[in-house]
PDB file of C-alpha atoms and ligand atoms in Angstrom:
ATOM      1  CA  MET A   1      66.476   4.318  -9.793  1.00 49.00           C
ATOM      2  CA  PRO A   2      62.829   5.017  -9.614  1.00 48.00           C
ATOM      3  CA  ASN A   3      62.127   8.356  -9.129  1.00 51.00           C
ATOM      4  CA  ALA A   4      61.073   9.524  -6.014  1.00 52.00           C
ATOM      5  CA  GLN A   5      57.609  10.849  -7.156  1.00 59.00           C
ATOM      6  CA  ASN A   6      56.464   7.347  -7.830  1.00 70.00           C
ATOM      7  CA  PRO A   7      53.459   6.122  -6.500  1.00 83.00           C
ATOM      8  CA  PRO A   8      54.444   3.217  -3.376  1.00 89.00           C
ATOM      9  CA  GLU A   9      53.060   0.282  -5.893  1.00 92.00           C
ATOM     10  CA  LYS A  10      55.496   1.409  -8.548  1.00 92.00           C
ATOM     11  CA  MET A  11      58.604   1.149  -6.070  1.00 93.00           C
ATOM     12  CA  ARG A  12      57.285  -2.158  -4.924  1.00 95.00           C
ATOM     13  CA  PHE A  13      56.948  -3.303  -8.687  1.00 97.00           C
ATOM     14  CA  GLN A  14      60.957  -2.115  -9.108  1.00 97.00           C
ATOM     15  CA  LEU A  15      61.726  -3.740  -5.624  1.00 97.00           C
ATOM     16  CA  THR A  16      60.105  -7.109  -6.723  1.00 97.00           C
ATOM     17  CA  LEU A  17      61.984  -7.163  -9.992  1.00 98.00           C
ATOM     18  CA  ARG A  18      65.235  -6.467  -8.730  1.00 98.00           C
ATOM     19  CA  ARG A  19      64.744  -9.081  -5.382  1.00 98.00           C
ATOM     20  CA  ARG A  20      63.988 -11.617  -8.088  1.00 97.00           C
ATOM     21  CA  GLY A  21      67.202 -10.990  -9.909  1.00 98.00           C
ATOM     22  CA  ILE A  22      66.483  -8.527 -12.782  1.00 98.00           C
ATOM     23  CA  SER A  23      69.834  -6.222 -12.714  1.00 98.00           C
ATOM     24  CA  ASP A  24      70.011  -4.470 -15.989  1.00 98.00           C
ATOM     25  CA  GLN A  25      69.627  -0.549 -15.558  1.00 98.00           C
ATOM     26  CA  ALA A  26      68.141  -0.147 -18.772  1.00 98.00           C
ATOM     27  CA  VAL A  27      65.504  -2.956 -18.420  1.00 98.00           C
ATOM     28  CA  LEU A  28      64.677  -1.906 -14.837  1.00 98.00           C
ATOM     29  CA  ARG A  29      64.014   1.867 -16.261  1.00 98.00           C
ATOM     30  CA  ALA A  30      62.222   0.691 -19.229  1.00 98.00           C
ATOM     31  CA  MET A  31      60.023  -1.356 -16.670  1.00 98.00           C
ATOM     32  CA  ASP A  32      59.476   1.667 -14.513  1.00 97.00           C
ATOM     33  CA  GLU A  33      58.436   4.319 -17.405  1.00 97.00           C
ATOM     34  CA  ILE A  34      56.194   2.227 -19.324  1.00 98.00           C
ATOM     35  CA  PRO A  35      52.899   2.367 -17.387  1.00 97.00           C
ATOM     36  CA  ARG A  36      51.298  -1.043 -17.301  1.00 98.00           C
ATOM     37  CA  GLU A  37      47.981   0.062 -15.836  1.00 97.00           C
ATOM     38  CA  VAL A  38      47.681   1.280 -19.519  1.00 98.00           C
ATOM     39  CA  PHE A  39      47.714  -2.254 -20.704  1.00 98.00           C
ATOM     40  CA  VAL A  40      45.645  -4.309 -18.430  1.00 98.00           C
ATOM     41  CA  GLU A  41      41.674  -4.143 -18.489  1.00 97.00           C
ATOM     42  CA  ALA A  42      40.093  -1.443 -16.588  1.00 96.00           C
ATOM     43  CA  ALA A  43      38.715  -3.724 -14.058  1.00 97.00           C
ATOM     44  CA  ASP A  44      42.366  -4.684 -13.336  1.00 97.00           C
ATOM     45  CA  ARG A  45      44.170  -1.454 -12.962  1.00 96.00           C
ATOM     46  CA  ALA A  46      44.476  -1.651  -9.109  1.00 95.00           C
ATOM     47  CA  ASP A  47      46.384  -4.961  -9.770  1.00 96.00           C
ATOM     48  CA  ALA A  48      48.522  -3.547 -12.627  1.00 97.00           C
ATOM     49  CA  TYR A  49      51.767  -3.530 -10.770  1.00 97.00           C
ATOM     50  CA  ARG A  50      51.165  -6.854  -9.283  1.00 96.00           C
ATOM     51  CA  ASP A  51      53.822  -9.547  -9.972  1.00 96.00           C
ATOM     52  CA  SER A  52      51.247 -11.356 -11.897  1.00 97.00           C
ATOM     53  CA  ALA A  53      49.974 -12.254 -15.230  1.00 97.00           C
ATOM     54  CA  LEU A  54      46.328 -10.767 -15.996  1.00 98.00           C
ATOM     55  CA  PRO A  55      43.628 -11.746 -18.705  1.00 98.00           C
ATOM     56  CA  ILE A  56      43.023  -9.715 -21.576  1.00 98.00           C
ATOM     57  CA  ALA A  57      40.604  -9.846 -24.192  1.00 97.00           C
ATOM     58  CA  CYS A  58      40.089 -12.772 -26.536  1.00 97.00           C
ATOM     59  CA  GLY A  59      40.869 -15.169 -23.751  1.00 96.00           C
ATOM     60  CA  GLN A  60      44.705 -14.323 -23.736  1.00 98.00           C
ATOM     61  CA  THR A  61      47.099 -12.687 -20.953  1.00 98.00           C
ATOM     62  CA  ILE A  62      49.266  -9.721 -20.529  1.00 98.00           C
ATOM     63  CA  SER A  63      52.643 -11.643 -18.949  1.00 98.00           C
ATOM     64  CA  GLN A  64      53.776 -11.311 -15.459  1.00 97.00           C
ATOM     65  CA  PRO A  65      56.355  -8.470 -15.161  1.00 98.00           C
ATOM     66  CA  PHE A  66      59.063 -10.603 -13.804  1.00 98.00           C
ATOM     67  CA  VAL A  67      58.896 -12.941 -16.975  1.00 98.00           C
ATOM     68  CA  VAL A  68      58.473  -9.604 -19.374  1.00 98.00           C
ATOM     69  CA  ALA A  69      61.723  -8.040 -17.472  1.00 98.00           C
ATOM     70  CA  TYR A  70      63.652 -11.255 -17.547  1.00 98.00           C
ATOM     71  CA  MET A  71      63.039 -12.192 -21.197  1.00 98.00           C
ATOM     72  CA  THR A  72      63.776  -8.697 -22.216  1.00 98.00           C
ATOM     73  CA  GLU A  73      67.197  -8.982 -20.186  1.00 98.00           C
ATOM     74  CA  GLN A  74      67.909 -12.491 -21.456  1.00 98.00           C
ATOM     75  CA  LEU A  75      67.433 -10.941 -25.158  1.00 98.00           C
ATOM     76  CA  HIS A  76      70.449  -8.275 -24.368  1.00 98.00           C
ATOM     77  CA  PRO A  77      68.742  -5.581 -26.661  1.00 98.00           C
ATOM     78  CA  GLN A  78      70.601  -2.918 -28.023  1.00 98.00           C
ATOM     79  CA  LYS A  79      69.482   0.458 -29.625  1.00 98.00           C
ATOM     80  CA  GLN A  80      70.828  -0.943 -33.266  1.00 98.00           C
ATOM     81  CA  HIS A  81      68.753  -4.063 -33.113  1.00 98.00           C
ATOM     82  CA  ARG A  82      65.640  -4.989 -35.646  1.00 98.00           C
ATOM     83  CA  VAL A  83      63.482  -7.217 -33.079  1.00 98.00           C
ATOM     84  CA  LEU A  84      60.490  -9.445 -33.888  1.00 98.00           C
ATOM     85  CA  GLU A  85      57.883 -10.009 -31.093  1.00 98.00           C
ATOM     86  CA  ILE A  86      55.418 -13.137 -31.970  1.00 98.00           C
ATOM     87  CA  GLY A  87      52.049 -12.811 -29.698  1.00 98.00           C
ATOM     88  CA  THR A  88      51.437  -8.787 -29.540  1.00 98.00           C
ATOM     89  CA  GLY A  89      48.429  -9.458 -26.610  1.00 98.00           C
ATOM     90  CA  SER A  90      48.151  -6.316 -24.838  1.00 98.00           C
ATOM     91  CA  GLY A  91      51.372  -4.724 -26.186  1.00 98.00           C
ATOM     92  CA  TYR A  92      53.214  -4.422 -23.081  1.00 99.00           C
ATOM     93  CA  GLN A  93      56.309  -6.402 -23.962  1.00 99.00           C
ATOM     94  CA  ALA A  94      56.612  -4.477 -27.260  1.00 99.00           C
ATOM     95  CA  ALA A  95      56.633  -1.311 -25.308  1.00 99.00           C
ATOM     96  CA  ILE A  96      59.295  -2.228 -22.826  1.00 99.00           C
ATOM     97  CA  LEU A  97      61.359  -3.381 -26.209  1.00 99.00           C
ATOM     98  CA  SER A  98      60.699   0.016 -27.964  1.00 98.00           C
ATOM     99  CA  ARG A  99      62.686   1.614 -25.100  1.00 98.00           C
ATOM    100  CA  LEU A 100      65.753  -0.362 -25.698  1.00 98.00           C
ATOM    101  CA  CYS A 101      65.975  -1.451 -29.436  1.00 98.00           C
ATOM    102  CA  GLY A 102      65.785   0.201 -32.694  1.00 98.00           C
ATOM    103  CA  GLN A 103      62.905  -1.218 -34.419  1.00 98.00           C
ATOM    104  CA  VAL A 104      59.959  -3.477 -33.070  1.00 98.00           C
ATOM    105  CA  LEU A 105      57.830  -5.883 -35.493  1.00 98.00           C
ATOM    106  CA  THR A 106      55.257  -7.373 -33.185  1.00 98.00           C
ATOM    107  CA  ILE A 107      52.811  -9.976 -34.652  1.00 98.00           C
ATOM    108  CA  GLU A 108      49.182 -11.036 -33.538  1.00 98.00           C
ATOM    109  CA  ARG A 109      46.623 -13.309 -34.549  1.00 98.00           C
ATOM    110  CA  TYR A 110      43.697 -11.520 -32.972  1.00 98.00           C
ATOM    111  CA  ARG A 111      42.562  -8.479 -34.897  1.00 98.00           C
ATOM    112  CA  THR A 112      41.085  -6.941 -31.788  1.00 98.00           C
ATOM    113  CA  LEU A 113      44.281  -7.222 -29.772  1.00 98.00           C
ATOM    114  CA  ALA A 114      46.468  -6.152 -32.412  1.00 98.00           C
ATOM    115  CA  ASP A 115      44.256  -2.741 -32.997  1.00 98.00           C
ATOM    116  CA  SER A 116      44.051  -1.988 -29.309  1.00 98.00           C
ATOM    117  CA  ALA A 117      47.849  -2.648 -29.023  1.00 98.00           C
ATOM    118  CA  ARG A 118      48.801  -0.432 -31.799  1.00 98.00           C
ATOM    119  CA  ALA A 119      46.363   2.214 -30.346  1.00 98.00           C
ATOM    120  CA  ARG A 120      47.932   2.139 -26.917  1.00 98.00           C
ATOM    121  CA  LEU A 121      51.623   1.908 -28.679  1.00 98.00           C
ATOM    122  CA  GLU A 122      50.772   5.224 -30.619  1.00 98.00           C
ATOM    123  CA  ARG A 123      49.354   6.969 -27.463  1.00 98.00           C
ATOM    124  CA  LEU A 124      52.600   6.223 -25.432  1.00 98.00           C
ATOM    125  CA  GLY A 125      54.620   7.709 -28.668  1.00 98.00           C
ATOM    126  CA  CYS A 126      56.264   4.321 -28.987  1.00 98.00           C
ATOM    127  CA  ASP A 127      56.909   4.873 -32.875  1.00 98.00           C
ATOM    128  CA  ASN A 128      59.356   2.448 -33.606  1.00 98.00           C
ATOM    129  CA  VAL A 129      57.000  -0.465 -33.103  1.00 98.00           C
ATOM    130  CA  GLU A 130      54.623  -1.897 -35.963  1.00 98.00           C
ATOM    131  CA  VAL A 131      51.728  -3.978 -34.938  1.00 98.00           C
ATOM    132  CA  MET A 132      50.887  -6.435 -37.639  1.00 98.00           C
ATOM    133  CA  LEU A 133      47.915  -8.543 -37.692  1.00 98.00           C
ATOM    134  CA  GLY A 134      49.031 -12.149 -38.795  1.00 98.00           C
ATOM    135  CA  ASP A 135      50.529 -15.528 -38.126  1.00 98.00           C
ATOM    136  CA  GLY A 136      53.720 -15.367 -36.574  1.00 98.00           C
ATOM    137  CA  PHE A 137      54.266 -18.952 -37.484  1.00 97.00           C
ATOM    138  CA  ASP A 138      54.294 -17.533 -41.195  1.00 97.00           C
ATOM    139  CA  VAL A 139      56.035 -14.260 -41.185  1.00 97.00           C
ATOM    140  CA  PRO A 140      56.108 -13.043 -44.684  1.00 95.00           C
ATOM    141  CA  ALA A 141      59.666 -12.954 -46.217  1.00 94.00           C
ATOM    142  CA  SER A 142      59.634  -9.237 -46.899  1.00 96.00           C
ATOM    143  CA  ALA A 143      60.126  -8.506 -43.083  1.00 97.00           C
ATOM    144  CA  GLY A 144      63.566  -9.711 -43.497  1.00 97.00           C
ATOM    145  CA  ARG A 145      65.867 -10.904 -40.905  1.00 98.00           C
ATOM    146  CA  PHE A 146      65.926  -9.985 -36.904  1.00 98.00           C
ATOM    147  CA  ASP A 147      68.833  -9.181 -34.378  1.00 98.00           C
ATOM    148  CA  ARG A 148      66.404 -10.797 -31.798  1.00 99.00           C
ATOM    149  CA  ILE A 149      63.361 -12.801 -31.702  1.00 98.00           C
ATOM    150  CA  ILE A 150      60.962 -13.090 -29.104  1.00 99.00           C
ATOM    151  CA  VAL A 151      58.375 -15.465 -28.838  1.00 98.00           C
ATOM    152  CA  THR A 152      55.355 -14.902 -26.193  1.00 98.00           C
ATOM    153  CA  ALA A 153      53.082 -17.798 -26.849  1.00 98.00           C
ATOM    154  CA  ALA A 154      54.010 -21.647 -25.933  1.00 98.00           C
ATOM    155  CA  MET A 155      54.978 -23.875 -28.621  1.00 98.00           C
ATOM    156  CA  GLU A 156      56.054 -27.638 -28.394  1.00 97.00           C
ATOM    157  CA  ARG A 157      59.184 -26.767 -30.685  1.00 97.00           C
ATOM    158  CA  ILE A 158      61.114 -23.834 -32.151  1.00 98.00           C
ATOM    159  CA  PRO A 159      60.109 -23.876 -36.179  1.00 97.00           C
ATOM    160  CA  GLU A 160      63.588 -23.809 -37.817  1.00 97.00           C
ATOM    161  CA  SER A 161      61.662 -21.120 -39.648  1.00 96.00           C
ATOM    162  CA  PHE A 162      62.070 -18.741 -36.656  1.00 97.00           C
ATOM    163  CA  THR A 163      65.752 -19.642 -36.377  1.00 97.00           C
ATOM    164  CA  GLN A 164      66.307 -18.784 -39.794  1.00 97.00           C
ATOM    165  CA  LEU A 165      65.112 -15.495 -39.265  1.00 98.00           C
ATOM    166  CA  LEU A 166      68.011 -14.504 -37.028  1.00 98.00           C
ATOM    167  CA  GLU A 167      70.814 -12.515 -38.245  1.00 98.00           C
ATOM    168  CA  PRO A 168      74.248 -13.902 -37.460  1.00 98.00           C
ATOM    169  CA  GLY A 169      74.902 -13.419 -33.650  1.00 98.00           C
ATOM    170  CA  GLY A 170      70.810 -13.281 -33.371  1.00 98.00           C
ATOM    171  CA  ILE A 171      69.348 -14.077 -30.113  1.00 98.00           C
ATOM    172  CA  LEU A 172      65.825 -15.911 -29.680  1.00 98.00           C
ATOM    173  CA  ILE A 173      63.797 -16.512 -26.739  1.00 98.00           C
ATOM    174  CA  ALA A 174      60.638 -18.932 -26.512  1.00 98.00           C
ATOM    175  CA  PRO A 175      58.711 -20.677 -24.200  1.00 98.00           C
ATOM    176  CA  VAL A 176      58.925 -24.411 -25.364  1.00 98.00           C
ATOM    177  CA  GLY A 177      56.745 -27.165 -23.963  1.00 98.00           C
ATOM    178  CA  PRO A 178      53.173 -28.728 -23.676  1.00 97.00           C
ATOM    179  CA  PRO A 179      50.331 -26.308 -24.845  1.00 95.00           C
ATOM    180  CA  HIS A 180      48.347 -26.099 -21.536  1.00 91.00           C
ATOM    181  CA  GLY A 181      51.209 -27.128 -18.967  1.00 94.00           C
ATOM    182  CA  VAL A 182      54.711 -25.697 -17.824  1.00 97.00           C
ATOM    183  CA  GLN A 183      56.974 -24.749 -20.545  1.00 98.00           C
ATOM    184  CA  THR A 184      60.511 -23.938 -20.567  1.00 98.00           C
ATOM    185  CA  LEU A 185      62.083 -20.648 -21.723  1.00 98.00           C
ATOM    186  CA  VAL A 186      64.867 -21.652 -24.418  1.00 98.00           C
ATOM    187  CA  ARG A 187      67.453 -19.262 -25.662  1.00 98.00           C
ATOM    188  CA  VAL A 188      68.774 -20.215 -29.132  1.00 98.00           C
ATOM    189  CA  VAL A 189      72.010 -18.116 -30.101  1.00 98.00           C
ATOM    190  CA  ARG A 190      73.010 -18.147 -34.153  1.00 98.00           C
ATOM    191  CA  THR A 191      76.602 -18.492 -33.748  1.00 98.00           C
ATOM    192  CA  ASP A 192      79.266 -19.335 -36.509  1.00 96.00           C
ATOM    193  CA  ALA A 193      79.342 -23.013 -35.113  1.00 97.00           C
ATOM    194  CA  GLY A 194      75.608 -23.418 -35.455  1.00 97.00           C
ATOM    195  CA  LEU A 195      72.479 -22.818 -33.063  1.00 98.00           C
ATOM    196  CA  VAL A 196      73.401 -22.799 -29.364  1.00 98.00           C
ATOM    197  CA  HIS A 197      70.404 -24.042 -27.190  1.00 98.00           C
ATOM    198  CA  LYS A 198      70.256 -23.205 -23.615  1.00 98.00           C
ATOM    199  CA  GLU A 199      67.225 -23.589 -21.101  1.00 98.00           C
ATOM    200  CA  LEU A 200      66.400 -20.863 -18.835  1.00 98.00           C
ATOM    201  CA  VAL A 201      63.443 -21.045 -16.461  1.00 97.00           C
ATOM    202  CA  ASP A 202      60.046 -22.432 -16.145  1.00 98.00           C
ATOM    203  CA  VAL A 203      57.008 -20.586 -17.441  1.00 98.00           C
ATOM    204  CA  ARG A 204      53.540 -20.690 -18.322  1.00 97.00           C
ATOM    205  CA  PHE A 205      52.269 -19.059 -21.290  1.00 97.00           C
ATOM    206  CA  VAL A 206      48.971 -19.100 -23.347  1.00 97.00           C
ATOM    207  CA  PRO A 207      49.721 -21.690 -26.618  1.00 97.00           C
ATOM    208  CA  ALA A 208      50.775 -20.352 -30.069  1.00 98.00           C
ATOM    209  CA  LEU A 209      47.968 -20.994 -32.596  1.00 97.00           C
ATOM    210  CA  PRO A 210      48.422 -21.403 -36.328  1.00 96.00           C
ATOM    211  CA  GLY A 211      46.487 -18.846 -38.789  1.00 97.00           C
ATOM    212  CA  ILE A 212      44.671 -15.649 -37.937  1.00 97.00           C
ATOM    213  CA  ALA A 213      42.014 -15.975 -35.482  1.00 96.00           C
ATOM    214  CA  ARG A 214      38.507 -16.153 -37.105  1.00 88.00           C
ATOM    215  CA  GLU A 215      36.938 -14.343 -34.051  1.00 78.00           C
ATOM    216  CA  LEU A 216      37.705 -10.686 -33.809  1.00 70.00           C
TER     217      LEU A 216
HETATM  218  N1  LIG B 301      53.417 -10.279 -25.141  1.00 79.45           N
HETATM  219  C1  LIG B 301      52.229 -10.091 -24.551  1.00 79.45           C
HETATM  220  C2  LIG B 301      51.566 -11.536 -24.190  1.00 79.45           C
HETATM  221  C3  LIG B 301      51.545 -12.682 -25.080  1.00 79.45           C
HETATM  222  S1  LIG B 301      49.741 -13.517 -24.713  1.00 79.45           S
HETATM  223  C4  LIG B 301      51.857  -8.850 -23.889  1.00 79.45           C
HETATM  224  O1  LIG B 301      53.081  -8.034 -23.544  1.00 79.45           O
HETATM  225  O2  LIG B 301      50.676  -8.621 -23.368  1.00 79.45           O
HETATM  226  C5  LIG B 301      50.258 -14.689 -26.149  1.00 79.45           C
HETATM  227  C6  LIG B 301      49.767 -13.750 -27.338  1.00 79.45           C
HETATM  228  O3  LIG B 301      50.268 -14.617 -28.533  1.00 79.45           O
HETATM  229  C7  LIG B 301      48.281 -13.930 -27.591  1.00 79.45           C
HETATM  230  O4  LIG B 301      47.693 -12.630 -27.809  1.00 79.45           O
HETATM  231  C8  LIG B 301      47.956 -14.778 -28.926  1.00 79.45           C
HETATM  232  O5  LIG B 301      46.659 -14.431 -29.556  1.00 79.45           O
HETATM  233  C9  LIG B 301      48.965 -14.682 -29.655  1.00 79.45           C
HETATM  234  N2  LIG B 301      49.235 -15.827 -30.544  1.00 79.45           N
HETATM  235  C10 LIG B 301      49.204 -17.057 -30.293  1.00 79.45           C
HETATM  236  N3  LIG B 301      49.436 -17.837 -31.496  1.00 79.45           N
HETATM  237  C11 LIG B 301      49.967 -16.796 -32.177  1.00 79.45           C
HETATM  238  C12 LIG B 301      50.515 -16.798 -33.916  1.00 79.45           C
HETATM  239  N4  LIG B 301      50.504 -17.733 -34.360  1.00 79.45           N
HETATM  240  N5  LIG B 301      50.592 -15.750 -34.344  1.00 79.45           N
HETATM  241  C13 LIG B 301      50.653 -14.444 -33.926  1.00 79.45           C
HETATM  242  N6  LIG B 301      50.210 -14.279 -32.181  1.00 79.45           N
HETATM  243  C14 LIG B 301      49.702 -15.330 -31.765  1.00 79.45           C
END
């Protein structure tokens, strides 16, 4: 339960997540403990606990809290997991994951976003998160394999190179669909019998683009 000293907007935030179907207590706790106001632009602080996506630097967005909670819940994160996030953005999703997993590697193609996310995560003491400036379509082989992969930018299809990064039993979640329309959240589980796909809910994410951004 959110603690009694929480301001009303944080109580409402928890209620909205529960009402929309989030029931995993560890996920709700992480959403309660990580201050979203730290991850939004200064001008949007008053709206930090509304259930909506908000603009951040470089024309990108911090995802809607429900979508962050839902994707996290669907990943079934555990303390021993190594997790890869593609699309650091503000660093908010990575901060939530840092509470629930052993280690998080998050990759962002904009230097400005990677640097500010790294600074926020350090300030919050999320010391099991590594923020890497890079192209999520080209994860260095030295990064190894992951128990969980979360893609937070839209792609038309899930490249085989992503599912190859999954450990046996691993789960990947990604928004799949047209870059500027509605995508479907797809969950892929790597089982002994092969990859099992499941379509979850409709979402809207900014597109995944190849390469490190040339602008800052
Ligand atoms: N998870 C973020 C929101 C992601 S917005 C949060 O919690 O705030 C999507 C992000 O993916 C953007 O910052 C965008 O720059 C980044 N992105 C898009 N294509 C990418 C790629 N190929 N590699 C790494 N990051 C990418």
